[in-house]
Amino acid sequence: MKIVLLGTSSAVPTLTRGLSSTALIREGDVFLFDCGEGTQVQLMRAGVRRSRIHSIFIGHLHGDHLYGIIGLLSTLHLDGREAPLNVFGPEGLRVFLNAAFRTSDLQFAFRLTIREFPRGYRGRVLDEEEFYVDALPLDHSIFCLGWRFQEKAKPGVFNLEKAEELGIPSGPLYGKLQHGENITLADGHVITPDMVLGAPRPGKSVVYCLDTQFSERSIELADKCTALIHETTFGTDAAEMARERKHSTMEDAARVAREAAAENLIATHFSSRYDGRQLARHANAFA
Ligand SMILES: [Zn+2]
Ligand SMILES: [Zn+2]
């Protein structure tokens, strides 16, 4: 999996930072988390193919996370897209989108599925063969969902030598064992998958927590994840402002990552009051 930060600025864009959006690329499919203004330009700059967008997840309805979606959808329509597209987000998203579609007489040839979640929602929003996506509410000034993209565990490595040793004829029986089924050999011996498979290989996970102040729920969502993408609007110099506006400091994000035992922390959503050098200083303090 590859993570591309398309926009890392909070509230307003700067000359060097776009508004919130992050692409997660897995097996060629693109999963877009938030879609601030300018996201479609950033996708082109980063070489992320918009035609491969599988789903868009909007965590909350503040403009800096949302206002780019209409332009992007309009472009997908002009591209002649045929593949279906999912858009997930909190209650109110459908009203916002439909108002724009109606006003601009925008009708799609592809199937656009909008799924809204009520305030306080927690649960599985997408469940596919190789991965799933869970959501739970964060702690922001308006209802905001955090997302966990989780690859399902893959079966352990098949031990060919062991299989031959046990006298299993190669062919479809191998496949059955790899799919977790017991098999019976011609001589009546029963072979269970654990006799030829290594330990299951855990899937990777990416957790997206924007926008939120420090919350135990972020820790729950990020439990032992491969990568935690967490907002860090402010440095410790503005901790009070962070609390007032229900945002996080670099220290809050580091605490969530530590308590959740996340393998990696990716900081984003920086206030325009900080330049690149100041951000690096804040980040280094918690590295
Ligand atoms: Zn924001
Ligand atoms: Zn916000």
Short mmCIF file of C-alpha atoms and ligand atoms in Angstrom, two decimals:
data_model
loop_
_atom_site.label_atom_id
_atom_site.label_comp_id
_atom_site.label_asym_id
_atom_site.label_seq_id
_atom_site.Cartn_x
_atom_site.Cartn_y
_atom_site.Cartn_z
CA MET A 1 0.00 0.00 0.00
CA LYS A 2 1.16 3.49 -0.78
CA ILE A 3 0.02 6.69 0.93
CA VAL A 4 0.13 10.00 -0.95
CA LEU A 5 -0.51 13.19 1.01
CA LEU A 6 -2.22 15.45 -1.53
CA GLY A 7 -2.95 18.34 0.82
CA THR A 8 -1.55 19.04 4.29
CA SER A 9 -2.92 22.51 5.14
CA SER A 10 -5.74 23.19 7.59
CA ALA A 11 -8.56 25.67 6.92
CA VAL A 12 -6.93 27.62 4.08
CA PRO A 13 -4.46 26.64 1.37
CA THR A 14 -0.99 28.16 1.25
CA LEU A 15 1.36 28.54 -1.71
CA THR A 16 3.12 25.33 -0.68
CA ARG A 17 0.34 23.29 0.93
CA GLY A 18 -3.02 22.24 -0.48
CA LEU A 19 -6.16 21.44 1.49
CA SER A 20 -6.87 18.09 3.13
CA SER A 21 -6.83 15.00 0.96
CA THR A 22 -4.90 11.75 1.15
CA ALA A 23 -4.77 8.96 -1.40
CA LEU A 24 -4.26 5.37 -0.37
CA ILE A 25 -3.22 3.23 -3.33
CA ARG A 26 -3.62 -0.52 -3.08
CA GLU A 27 -3.20 -2.92 -6.00
CA GLY A 28 -3.80 -0.01 -8.38
CA ASP A 29 -7.04 1.07 -6.73
CA VAL A 30 -7.18 4.53 -5.20
CA PHE A 31 -9.03 5.31 -1.97
CA LEU A 32 -9.39 9.01 -1.34
CA PHE A 33 -9.72 10.33 2.22
CA ASP A 34 -11.21 13.83 2.19
CA CYS A 35 -11.31 16.02 -0.87
CA GLY A 36 -10.42 19.64 -0.14
CA GLU A 37 -10.37 22.29 -2.84
CA GLY A 38 -7.63 21.66 -5.40
CA THR A 39 -7.50 17.89 -4.85
CA GLN A 40 -7.89 17.06 -8.55
CA VAL A 41 -4.90 19.24 -9.45
CA GLN A 42 -2.85 17.58 -6.70
CA LEU A 43 -3.82 14.13 -8.02
CA MET A 44 -2.37 15.08 -11.42
CA ARG A 45 0.78 16.54 -9.83
CA ALA A 46 1.33 13.38 -7.81
CA GLY A 47 0.63 11.10 -10.79
CA VAL A 48 -2.30 9.40 -9.03
CA ARG A 49 -4.80 8.19 -11.62
CA ARG A 50 -8.26 9.60 -10.90
CA SER A 51 -9.79 6.93 -13.15
CA ARG A 52 -8.73 4.37 -10.53
CA ILE A 53 -10.58 6.03 -7.62
CA HIS A 54 -12.59 3.25 -6.01
CA SER A 55 -14.16 5.16 -3.09
CA ILE A 56 -14.06 8.61 -1.52
CA PHE A 57 -14.32 8.95 2.28
CA ILE A 58 -15.32 12.35 3.63
CA GLY A 59 -14.73 12.45 7.40
CA HIS A 60 -16.67 15.63 8.12
CA LEU A 61 -18.34 18.45 6.26
CA HIS A 62 -15.99 21.38 6.95
CA GLY A 63 -15.15 23.05 3.64
CA ASP A 64 -11.41 22.40 3.78
CA HIS A 65 -12.15 18.65 3.55
CA LEU A 66 -15.06 18.78 1.13
CA TYR A 67 -15.10 21.60 -1.40
CA GLY A 68 -12.95 19.79 -3.97
CA ILE A 69 -15.34 16.89 -4.46
CA ILE A 70 -17.76 18.62 -6.85
CA GLY A 71 -14.95 19.60 -9.24
CA LEU A 72 -13.46 16.12 -9.10
CA LEU A 73 -16.80 14.40 -9.75
CA SER A 74 -17.51 16.78 -12.62
CA THR A 75 -14.14 15.90 -14.18
CA LEU A 76 -14.79 12.16 -13.78
CA HIS A 77 -18.06 12.71 -15.63
CA LEU A 78 -16.27 14.60 -18.45
CA ASP A 79 -13.70 11.78 -18.59
CA GLY A 80 -16.56 9.49 -19.63
CA ARG A 81 -16.12 7.33 -16.56
CA GLU A 82 -18.20 4.16 -16.50
CA ALA A 83 -16.90 2.41 -13.37
CA PRO A 84 -19.08 2.80 -10.27
CA LEU A 85 -17.89 5.08 -7.48
CA ASN A 86 -18.68 5.15 -3.75
CA VAL A 87 -18.79 8.27 -1.63
CA PHE A 88 -19.01 7.81 2.15
CA GLY A 89 -19.56 10.53 4.71
CA PRO A 90 -21.66 11.96 7.51
CA GLU A 91 -25.30 12.92 7.31
CA GLY A 92 -25.73 16.10 5.25
CA LEU A 93 -23.32 15.05 2.52
CA ARG A 94 -26.11 14.01 0.17
CA VAL A 95 -27.93 17.36 0.49
CA PHE A 96 -24.67 19.20 -0.27
CA LEU A 97 -23.86 17.06 -3.31
CA ASN A 98 -27.36 17.01 -4.74
CA ALA A 99 -27.67 20.79 -4.47
CA ALA A 100 -24.53 21.18 -6.58
CA PHE A 101 -25.57 18.48 -9.07
CA ARG A 102 -29.00 20.09 -9.53
CA THR A 103 -27.69 23.64 -9.76
CA SER A 104 -25.13 22.70 -12.42
CA ASP A 105 -27.34 20.14 -14.15
CA LEU A 106 -24.68 17.50 -13.54
CA GLN A 107 -25.84 13.96 -14.35
CA PHE A 108 -23.52 10.99 -14.22
CA ALA A 109 -23.31 8.11 -16.67
CA PHE A 110 -21.57 6.01 -13.98
CA ARG A 111 -23.22 4.66 -10.86
CA LEU A 112 -22.53 7.01 -7.95
CA THR A 113 -23.40 5.52 -4.57
CA ILE A 114 -23.59 8.01 -1.71
CA ARG A 115 -23.66 6.44 1.76
CA GLU A 116 -24.37 8.67 4.73
CA PHE A 117 -23.89 7.85 8.40
CA PRO A 118 -25.86 9.40 11.26
CA ARG A 119 -24.27 11.24 14.15
CA GLY A 120 -22.46 8.83 16.48
CA TYR A 121 -22.27 6.05 13.87
CA ARG A 122 -19.71 3.33 14.31
CA GLY A 123 -19.34 0.21 12.21
CA ARG A 124 -18.14 -1.39 8.99
CA VAL A 125 -18.80 0.75 5.93
CA LEU A 126 -17.12 -1.36 3.26
CA ASP A 127 -16.34 -5.09 3.25
CA GLU A 128 -14.58 -6.59 0.25
CA GLU A 129 -12.76 -9.84 -0.31
CA GLU A 130 -9.30 -8.60 0.66
CA PHE A 131 -9.99 -5.60 2.90
CA TYR A 132 -12.59 -3.71 4.89
CA VAL A 133 -13.12 -0.17 6.16
CA ASP A 134 -14.44 0.66 9.63
CA ALA A 135 -15.59 4.06 10.91
CA LEU A 136 -16.11 5.56 14.34
CA PRO A 137 -16.84 9.08 15.59
CA LEU A 138 -13.90 11.31 16.52
CA ASP A 139 -14.13 14.43 18.70
CA HIS A 140 -14.40 17.63 16.63
CA SER A 141 -16.61 20.75 16.58
CA ILE A 142 -19.03 18.97 14.20
CA PHE A 143 -19.73 15.26 13.72
CA CYS A 144 -16.60 13.71 12.27
CA LEU A 145 -15.78 10.11 11.36
CA GLY A 146 -12.36 8.48 11.56
CA TRP A 147 -11.60 5.61 9.18
CA ARG A 148 -9.62 2.41 9.41
CA PHE A 149 -8.66 0.70 6.16
CA GLN A 150 -7.74 -2.85 7.06
CA GLU A 151 -6.37 -5.58 4.82
CA LYS A 152 -7.63 -9.02 5.78
CA ALA A 153 -5.09 -11.57 6.95
CA LYS A 154 -3.62 -13.68 4.19
CA PRO A 155 -3.22 -17.44 4.64
CA GLY A 156 0.25 -18.62 5.66
CA VAL A 157 2.87 -19.65 3.12
CA PHE A 158 2.21 -23.11 1.61
CA ASN A 159 5.00 -25.57 2.45
CA LEU A 160 5.46 -27.60 -0.73
CA GLU A 161 8.09 -29.89 0.75
CA LYS A 162 5.81 -30.77 3.64
CA ALA A 163 2.90 -31.43 1.27
CA GLU A 164 4.99 -33.85 -0.78
CA GLU A 165 6.25 -35.52 2.37
CA LEU A 166 2.64 -36.10 3.47
CA GLY A 167 1.86 -37.62 0.07
CA ILE A 168 -0.66 -34.98 -1.04
CA PRO A 169 -0.99 -35.09 -4.83
CA SER A 170 -0.41 -31.65 -6.37
CA GLY A 171 -3.46 -29.98 -7.89
CA PRO A 172 -6.84 -28.89 -6.54
CA LEU A 173 -6.21 -30.39 -3.08
CA TYR A 174 -3.48 -27.77 -2.53
CA GLY A 175 -6.01 -25.04 -3.24
CA LYS A 176 -8.51 -26.52 -0.76
CA LEU A 177 -5.89 -26.51 2.00
CA GLN A 178 -4.93 -22.92 1.15
CA HIS A 179 -8.59 -21.97 1.52
CA GLY A 180 -8.69 -23.49 5.00
CA GLU A 181 -10.43 -26.77 4.18
CA ASN A 182 -9.50 -30.22 5.50
CA ILE A 183 -8.84 -32.89 2.87
CA THR A 184 -8.91 -36.69 2.98
CA LEU A 185 -6.30 -38.64 1.06
CA ALA A 186 -7.05 -41.85 -0.86
CA ASP A 187 -5.62 -43.88 2.05
CA GLY A 188 -8.09 -42.26 4.44
CA HIS A 189 -5.62 -39.88 6.11
CA VAL A 190 -7.12 -36.49 6.99
CA ILE A 191 -4.86 -33.48 6.38
CA THR A 192 -5.67 -30.18 8.09
CA PRO A 193 -4.46 -26.82 6.67
CA ASP A 194 -2.15 -26.12 9.63
CA MET A 195 -0.11 -29.21 8.64
CA VAL A 196 1.10 -27.51 5.44
CA LEU A 197 0.52 -23.77 5.96
CA GLY A 198 2.66 -21.32 7.92
CA ALA A 199 1.13 -18.82 10.35
CA PRO A 200 -1.43 -16.46 8.75
CA ARG A 201 0.15 -13.23 7.54
CA PRO A 202 -1.58 -10.21 9.12
CA GLY A 203 -2.86 -7.50 6.75
CA LYS A 204 -1.66 -3.92 6.85
CA SER A 205 -3.84 -1.11 8.12
CA VAL A 206 -4.07 2.64 7.62
CA VAL A 207 -6.04 4.84 10.03
CA TYR A 208 -7.22 8.36 9.21
CA CYS A 209 -8.06 10.75 12.07
CA LEU A 210 -8.95 14.23 10.74
CA ASP A 211 -10.23 16.48 12.34
CA THR A 212 -10.24 15.76 16.04
CA GLN A 213 -8.94 16.76 19.39
CA PHE A 214 -7.19 14.10 21.45
CA SER A 215 -9.63 11.23 21.92
CA GLU A 216 -9.60 7.71 23.36
CA ARG A 217 -11.62 6.70 20.31
CA SER A 218 -8.71 7.60 18.03
CA ILE A 219 -6.56 5.22 20.09
CA GLU A 220 -9.19 2.51 19.72
CA LEU A 221 -9.41 3.03 15.96
CA ALA A 222 -5.63 3.11 15.53
CA ASP A 223 -4.94 0.00 17.64
CA LYS A 224 -1.67 -1.56 16.37
CA CYS A 225 -2.14 -0.08 12.90
CA THR A 226 0.62 0.04 10.31
CA ALA A 227 0.21 3.77 9.73
CA LEU A 228 -1.76 6.41 11.61
CA ILE A 229 -2.51 9.60 9.69
CA HIS A 230 -3.48 12.11 12.39
CA GLU A 231 -4.18 15.80 12.26
CA THR A 232 -1.65 18.08 13.95
CA THR A 233 -3.12 21.51 13.37
CA PHE A 234 -1.05 23.18 16.06
CA GLY A 235 2.26 22.93 17.85
CA THR A 236 2.55 22.87 21.62
CA ASP A 237 2.86 26.69 21.50
CA ALA A 238 -0.87 26.84 20.69
CA ALA A 239 -2.20 23.99 22.84
CA GLU A 240 -4.97 26.18 24.26
CA MET A 241 -6.15 27.22 20.81
CA ALA A 242 -6.14 23.54 19.78
CA ARG A 243 -8.47 22.67 22.66
CA GLU A 244 -10.80 25.60 21.99
CA ARG A 245 -11.15 24.66 18.31
CA LYS A 246 -11.26 20.91 18.91
CA HIS A 247 -8.03 20.23 17.07
CA SER A 248 -4.88 18.35 18.01
CA THR A 249 -1.31 19.39 18.65
CA MET A 250 1.71 17.41 17.49
CA GLU A 251 1.94 16.14 21.08
CA ASP A 252 -1.67 14.86 21.04
CA ALA A 253 -1.07 12.96 17.80
CA ALA A 254 2.15 11.46 19.17
CA ARG A 255 0.29 10.33 22.30
CA VAL A 256 -2.45 8.63 20.23
CA ALA A 257 0.19 6.86 18.12
CA ARG A 258 2.12 5.73 21.19
CA GLU A 259 -0.91 4.50 23.17
CA ALA A 260 -2.33 2.73 20.11
CA ALA A 261 1.09 1.16 19.40
CA ALA A 262 0.85 2.40 15.80
CA GLU A 263 3.92 1.45 13.76
CA ASN A 264 4.10 4.82 12.00
CA LEU A 265 2.64 8.27 12.57
CA ILE A 266 2.00 10.60 9.64
CA ALA A 267 1.31 14.19 10.69
CA THR A 268 -0.83 16.43 8.48
CA HIS A 269 -3.42 19.29 8.55
CA PHE A 270 -1.03 22.05 9.62
CA SER A 271 -2.13 25.56 10.47
CA SER A 272 -1.02 28.17 7.95
CA ARG A 273 0.70 29.97 10.86
CA TYR A 274 3.60 27.53 10.53
CA ASP A 275 6.13 27.41 7.71
CA GLY A 276 7.98 24.25 6.73
CA ARG A 277 10.91 24.90 9.04
CA GLN A 278 8.69 25.44 12.09
CA LEU A 279 6.77 22.24 11.32
CA ALA A 280 9.97 20.23 11.14
CA ARG A 281 10.99 21.63 14.53
CA HIS A 282 7.64 20.63 16.12
CA ALA A 283 7.80 17.16 14.55
CA ASN A 284 11.38 16.56 15.66
CA ALA A 285 10.42 17.27 19.25
CA PHE A 286 8.25 14.12 19.21
CA ALA A 287 10.24 11.89 16.85
ZN ZN B 1 -9.88 20.75 8.74
ZN ZN B 2 -12.77 20.51 10.73
#
